[in-house]
Amino acid sequence: AQKVTQAQTEISVVEKEDVTLDCVYETRDTTYYLFWYKQPPSGELVFLIRRNSFDEQNEISGRYSWNFQKSTSSFNFTITASQVVDSAVYFCALSGVRSNDYKLSFGAGTTVTVRA
Amino acid sequence: KAGVTQTPRYLIKTRGQQVTLSCSPISGHRSVSWYQQTPGQGLQFLFEYFSETQRNKGNFPGRFSGRQFSNSRSEMNVSTLELGDSALYLCASSLDAGPETQYFGPGTRLLVL
């Protein structure tokens, strides 16, 4: 079974602070995909990043960066210099690669509130 | 390119009724997945369709069903609604067979009274 744990339920920061969201996953597969999605108040899940289990390089996209560490089964997400528009619920998710396992298993989500 | 669209956006039903939700995937996408989001259970996978065939199914009762049409549009149906079916139902589409990135629609918010 696949499991994703986001231990932080809520994080509140002041604008321009950095915020790191933790994600720990469990899977028996050696090949898998990890994702981060953002859910603003409107409700739509917005795709942020996909990373396969063989690619442990960190990635940076603007103010967003991701740290994937297979040894600790973690895929953490950092928002640098946070802005009010970053306020949302962020979900980490895991997917298998077999045809019967393409579904996304989501963590419980972390609510980020950025105060002006 | 237009994103995933879902209709209706909001729905109010009473217990015992049935409901049908619709999803139109991104043009060219052939896989459609459905998820239920509730405050208590979070985001849970319902089922996935590819080429009009249900390929995967989550752990939901038989009251939840779906189908996919030849143009990749999908519908899900919930029969004999229960109060606990109140949720945000999200549809996601992906390009092809395989662990592709899933792109989500705005969801249908269902309230069962």
Short mmCIF file of C-alpha atoms in Angstrom, two decimals:
data_model
loop_
_atom_site.label_atom_id
_atom_site.label_comp_id
_atom_site.label_asym_id
_atom_site.label_seq_id
_atom_site.Cartn_x
_atom_site.Cartn_y
_atom_site.Cartn_z
CA ALA A 1 0.00 0.00 0.00
CA GLN A 2 1.10 3.52 -0.67
CA LYS A 3 0.95 6.19 1.99
CA VAL A 4 1.80 9.88 2.09
CA THR A 5 2.19 11.78 5.33
CA GLN A 6 2.18 15.53 5.64
CA ALA A 7 2.76 16.09 9.32
CA GLN A 8 2.15 19.82 9.26
CA THR A 9 -1.55 20.62 9.27
CA GLU A 10 -1.22 24.39 9.17
CA ILE A 11 1.61 26.85 8.72
CA SER A 12 1.25 30.60 9.15
CA VAL A 13 3.99 32.99 8.07
CA VAL A 14 4.46 36.66 7.42
CA GLU A 15 5.01 37.75 3.86
CA LYS A 16 8.60 37.34 2.61
CA GLU A 17 9.36 34.55 5.06
CA ASP A 18 10.40 31.19 3.69
CA VAL A 19 8.18 28.20 4.35
CA THR A 20 9.02 24.51 4.03
CA LEU A 21 6.38 21.83 3.70
CA ASP A 22 7.32 18.31 4.70
CA CYS A 23 6.22 15.18 2.85
CA VAL A 24 7.13 11.62 3.79
CA TYR A 25 5.95 8.67 1.75
CA GLU A 26 5.78 4.89 1.97
CA THR A 27 5.75 2.50 -0.96
CA ARG A 28 7.02 -0.97 -1.76
CA ASP A 29 7.64 -0.01 -5.37
CA THR A 30 11.11 0.82 -6.59
CA THR A 31 9.72 3.00 -9.35
CA TYR A 32 7.13 5.62 -8.54
CA TYR A 33 6.22 9.26 -9.07
CA LEU A 34 5.85 12.05 -6.56
CA PHE A 35 3.77 15.17 -7.04
CA TRP A 36 2.91 18.44 -5.39
CA TYR A 37 -0.40 20.17 -6.00
CA LYS A 38 -1.74 23.51 -4.76
CA GLN A 39 -5.39 24.02 -3.91
CA PRO A 40 -6.40 27.68 -3.63
CA PRO A 41 -9.76 28.63 -2.09
CA SER A 42 -11.43 28.19 -5.48
CA GLY A 43 -10.99 24.43 -5.03
CA GLU A 44 -9.17 23.43 -8.19
CA LEU A 45 -6.00 21.40 -7.70
CA VAL A 46 -3.13 23.05 -9.53
CA PHE A 47 -0.21 20.86 -10.59
CA LEU A 48 3.18 22.12 -9.40
CA ILE A 49 5.74 19.37 -9.98
CA ARG A 50 6.22 15.71 -10.84
CA ARG A 51 9.37 13.80 -9.95
CA ASN A 52 10.20 10.16 -10.67
CA SER A 53 11.95 7.98 -8.14
CA PHE A 54 15.16 7.81 -10.15
CA ASP A 55 15.68 11.53 -10.30
CA GLU A 56 16.95 12.81 -6.98
CA GLN A 57 18.13 16.15 -8.25
CA ASN A 58 16.67 19.09 -6.44
CA GLU A 59 14.58 21.39 -8.56
CA ILE A 60 13.96 25.10 -8.44
CA SER A 61 11.20 26.95 -10.25
CA GLY A 62 11.09 30.61 -9.42
CA ARG A 63 10.36 30.92 -5.71
CA TYR A 64 9.54 27.21 -5.44
CA SER A 65 12.09 24.49 -4.75
CA TRP A 66 11.85 20.80 -4.03
CA ASN A 67 14.19 18.52 -2.13
CA PHE A 68 13.82 14.80 -2.89
CA GLN A 69 15.70 12.41 -0.64
CA LYS A 70 15.05 8.77 -1.40
CA SER A 71 17.09 7.62 1.59
CA THR A 72 14.60 9.24 3.96
CA SER A 73 11.54 8.84 1.68
CA SER A 74 10.95 12.55 1.74
CA PHE A 75 9.95 15.07 -0.89
CA ASN A 76 9.91 18.48 0.76
CA PHE A 77 8.73 21.72 -0.79
CA THR A 78 10.01 25.21 0.00
CA ILE A 79 8.47 28.52 -0.91
CA THR A 80 11.04 31.28 -0.75
CA ALA A 81 10.01 34.86 0.05
CA SER A 82 6.38 33.88 0.45
CA GLN A 83 3.59 36.09 -0.87
CA VAL A 84 -0.05 36.42 0.08
CA VAL A 85 -1.00 34.68 -3.18
CA ASP A 86 0.80 31.57 -1.92
CA SER A 87 -1.94 31.07 0.66
CA ALA A 88 -3.51 27.73 -0.19
CA VAL A 89 -3.62 24.08 0.77
CA TYR A 90 -0.67 22.13 -0.58
CA PHE A 91 -0.86 18.40 -1.24
CA CYS A 92 1.91 15.90 -1.74
CA ALA A 93 0.93 12.80 -3.73
CA LEU A 94 2.38 9.48 -4.83
CA SER A 95 1.60 7.33 -7.85
CA GLY A 96 2.69 3.88 -8.89
CA VAL A 97 3.73 2.97 -12.42
CA ARG A 98 1.84 -0.26 -12.97
CA SER A 99 -1.33 -0.01 -15.04
CA ASN A 100 -3.46 -0.89 -12.05
CA ASP A 101 -1.80 1.68 -9.84
CA TYR A 102 -1.81 5.00 -11.66
CA LYS A 103 -4.03 6.60 -9.03
CA LEU A 104 -2.74 9.41 -6.88
CA SER A 105 -2.46 8.75 -3.16
CA PHE A 106 -2.60 12.10 -1.43
CA GLY A 107 -1.37 13.33 1.90
CA ALA A 108 -3.76 15.17 4.18
CA GLY A 109 -2.52 18.53 2.96
CA THR A 110 -0.85 21.50 4.63
CA THR A 111 -2.72 24.80 4.85
CA VAL A 112 -0.36 27.70 4.29
CA THR A 113 -1.47 31.16 5.35
CA VAL A 114 0.73 34.07 4.35
CA ARG A 115 -0.07 37.27 6.21
CA ALA A 116 0.73 40.68 4.77
CA LYS B 1 -5.91 24.89 -24.63
CA ALA B 2 -8.98 24.65 -22.43
CA GLY B 3 -8.58 22.91 -19.11
CA VAL B 4 -10.68 20.19 -17.55
CA THR B 5 -14.28 21.25 -17.21
CA GLN B 6 -16.83 19.85 -14.81
CA THR B 7 -20.57 20.35 -14.67
CA PRO B 8 -22.45 21.25 -12.68
CA ARG B 9 -20.29 23.21 -10.29
CA TYR B 10 -22.72 23.03 -7.42
CA LEU B 11 -25.49 20.60 -6.63
CA ILE B 12 -27.93 20.11 -3.80
CA LYS B 13 -29.72 16.79 -3.48
CA THR B 14 -31.68 14.97 -0.82
CA ARG B 15 -30.98 11.56 0.66
CA GLY B 16 -32.04 8.69 -1.53
CA GLN B 17 -31.75 10.60 -4.78
CA GLN B 18 -29.20 9.91 -7.44
CA VAL B 19 -26.83 12.30 -9.15
CA THR B 20 -24.74 12.38 -12.32
CA LEU B 21 -21.62 14.52 -12.63
CA SER B 22 -19.91 15.27 -15.90
CA CYS B 23 -16.29 15.83 -16.82
CA SER B 24 -14.71 16.94 -20.08
CA PRO B 25 -10.98 16.31 -20.20
CA ILE B 26 -8.31 18.46 -21.78
CA SER B 27 -8.41 18.04 -25.54
CA GLY B 28 -6.31 15.04 -26.53
CA HIS B 29 -6.29 13.50 -23.07
CA ARG B 30 -7.60 9.96 -22.98
CA SER B 31 -7.50 9.10 -19.28
CA VAL B 32 -9.98 10.46 -16.76
CA SER B 33 -9.84 9.92 -13.00
CA TRP B 34 -12.31 10.89 -10.30
CA TYR B 35 -11.55 11.81 -6.71
CA GLN B 36 -13.71 12.62 -3.70
CA GLN B 37 -12.57 15.27 -1.24
CA THR B 38 -14.10 15.57 2.21
CA PRO B 39 -12.83 17.28 5.38
CA GLY B 40 -12.70 13.97 7.22
CA GLN B 41 -11.22 11.62 4.63
CA GLY B 42 -9.27 14.03 2.48
CA LEU B 43 -8.70 13.26 -1.18
CA GLN B 44 -9.65 9.72 -2.13
CA PHE B 45 -9.45 8.01 -5.49
CA LEU B 46 -12.74 6.81 -6.92
CA PHE B 47 -11.95 5.35 -10.34
CA GLU B 48 -10.01 5.84 -13.54
CA TYR B 49 -11.08 5.35 -17.12
CA PHE B 50 -9.00 4.94 -20.23
CA SER B 51 -10.36 4.24 -23.70
CA GLU B 52 -13.88 3.76 -22.32
CA THR B 53 -12.69 1.08 -19.89
CA GLN B 54 -12.50 1.32 -16.14
CA ARG B 55 -8.90 0.54 -15.38
CA ASN B 56 -8.75 1.19 -11.66
CA LYS B 57 -11.27 1.47 -8.88
CA GLY B 58 -10.93 2.83 -5.38
CA ASN B 59 -12.51 1.52 -2.23
CA PHE B 60 -16.00 2.91 -2.60
CA PRO B 61 -19.37 1.14 -2.51
CA GLY B 62 -21.13 0.05 -5.67
CA ARG B 63 -23.40 3.10 -5.45
CA PHE B 64 -20.55 4.97 -7.08
CA SER B 65 -20.16 4.23 -10.75
CA GLY B 66 -18.83 5.89 -13.82
CA ARG B 67 -18.30 5.61 -17.50
CA GLN B 68 -16.29 7.13 -20.29
CA PHE B 69 -17.46 7.93 -23.76
CA SER B 70 -15.64 7.59 -27.06
CA ASN B 71 -14.73 11.29 -26.98
CA SER B 72 -13.07 10.71 -23.56
CA ARG B 73 -15.73 12.67 -21.69
CA SER B 74 -16.68 10.96 -18.47
CA GLU B 75 -19.61 10.83 -16.11
CA MET B 76 -19.88 9.54 -12.60
CA ASN B 77 -23.09 8.54 -10.94
CA VAL B 78 -23.96 8.16 -7.31
CA SER B 79 -27.19 6.36 -6.52
CA THR B 80 -29.16 6.35 -3.28
CA LEU B 81 -27.35 9.37 -1.92
CA GLU B 82 -26.32 9.46 1.72
CA LEU B 83 -25.44 12.47 3.85
CA GLY B 84 -21.82 11.30 3.85
CA ASP B 85 -21.64 11.68 0.08
CA SER B 86 -21.50 15.44 0.51
CA ALA B 87 -18.12 16.33 -0.90
CA LEU B 88 -16.13 18.05 -3.59
CA TYR B 89 -15.84 15.69 -6.55
CA LEU B 90 -12.77 16.33 -8.64
CA CYS B 91 -12.10 15.05 -12.10
CA ALA B 92 -8.60 14.84 -13.53
CA SER B 93 -7.38 14.06 -17.00
CA SER B 94 -4.04 12.83 -18.27
CA LEU B 95 -2.61 12.42 -21.70
CA ASP B 96 -2.26 8.73 -22.19
CA ALA B 97 -1.83 5.35 -20.62
CA GLY B 98 0.88 5.37 -18.03
CA PRO B 99 1.70 7.41 -14.93
CA GLU B 100 1.12 10.73 -16.60
CA THR B 101 0.57 13.97 -14.75
CA GLN B 102 -3.08 14.44 -13.86
CA TYR B 103 -4.63 17.86 -14.41
CA PHE B 104 -7.66 18.67 -12.34
CA GLY B 105 -10.92 20.43 -13.03
CA PRO B 106 -12.61 22.91 -10.68
CA GLY B 107 -14.75 20.21 -9.10
CA THR B 108 -18.43 19.71 -8.41
CA ARG B 109 -19.51 20.53 -4.89
CA LEU B 110 -22.32 18.18 -3.87
CA LEU B 111 -24.43 18.80 -0.80
CA VAL B 112 -26.77 16.03 0.32
CA LEU B 113 -29.56 17.11 2.68
#
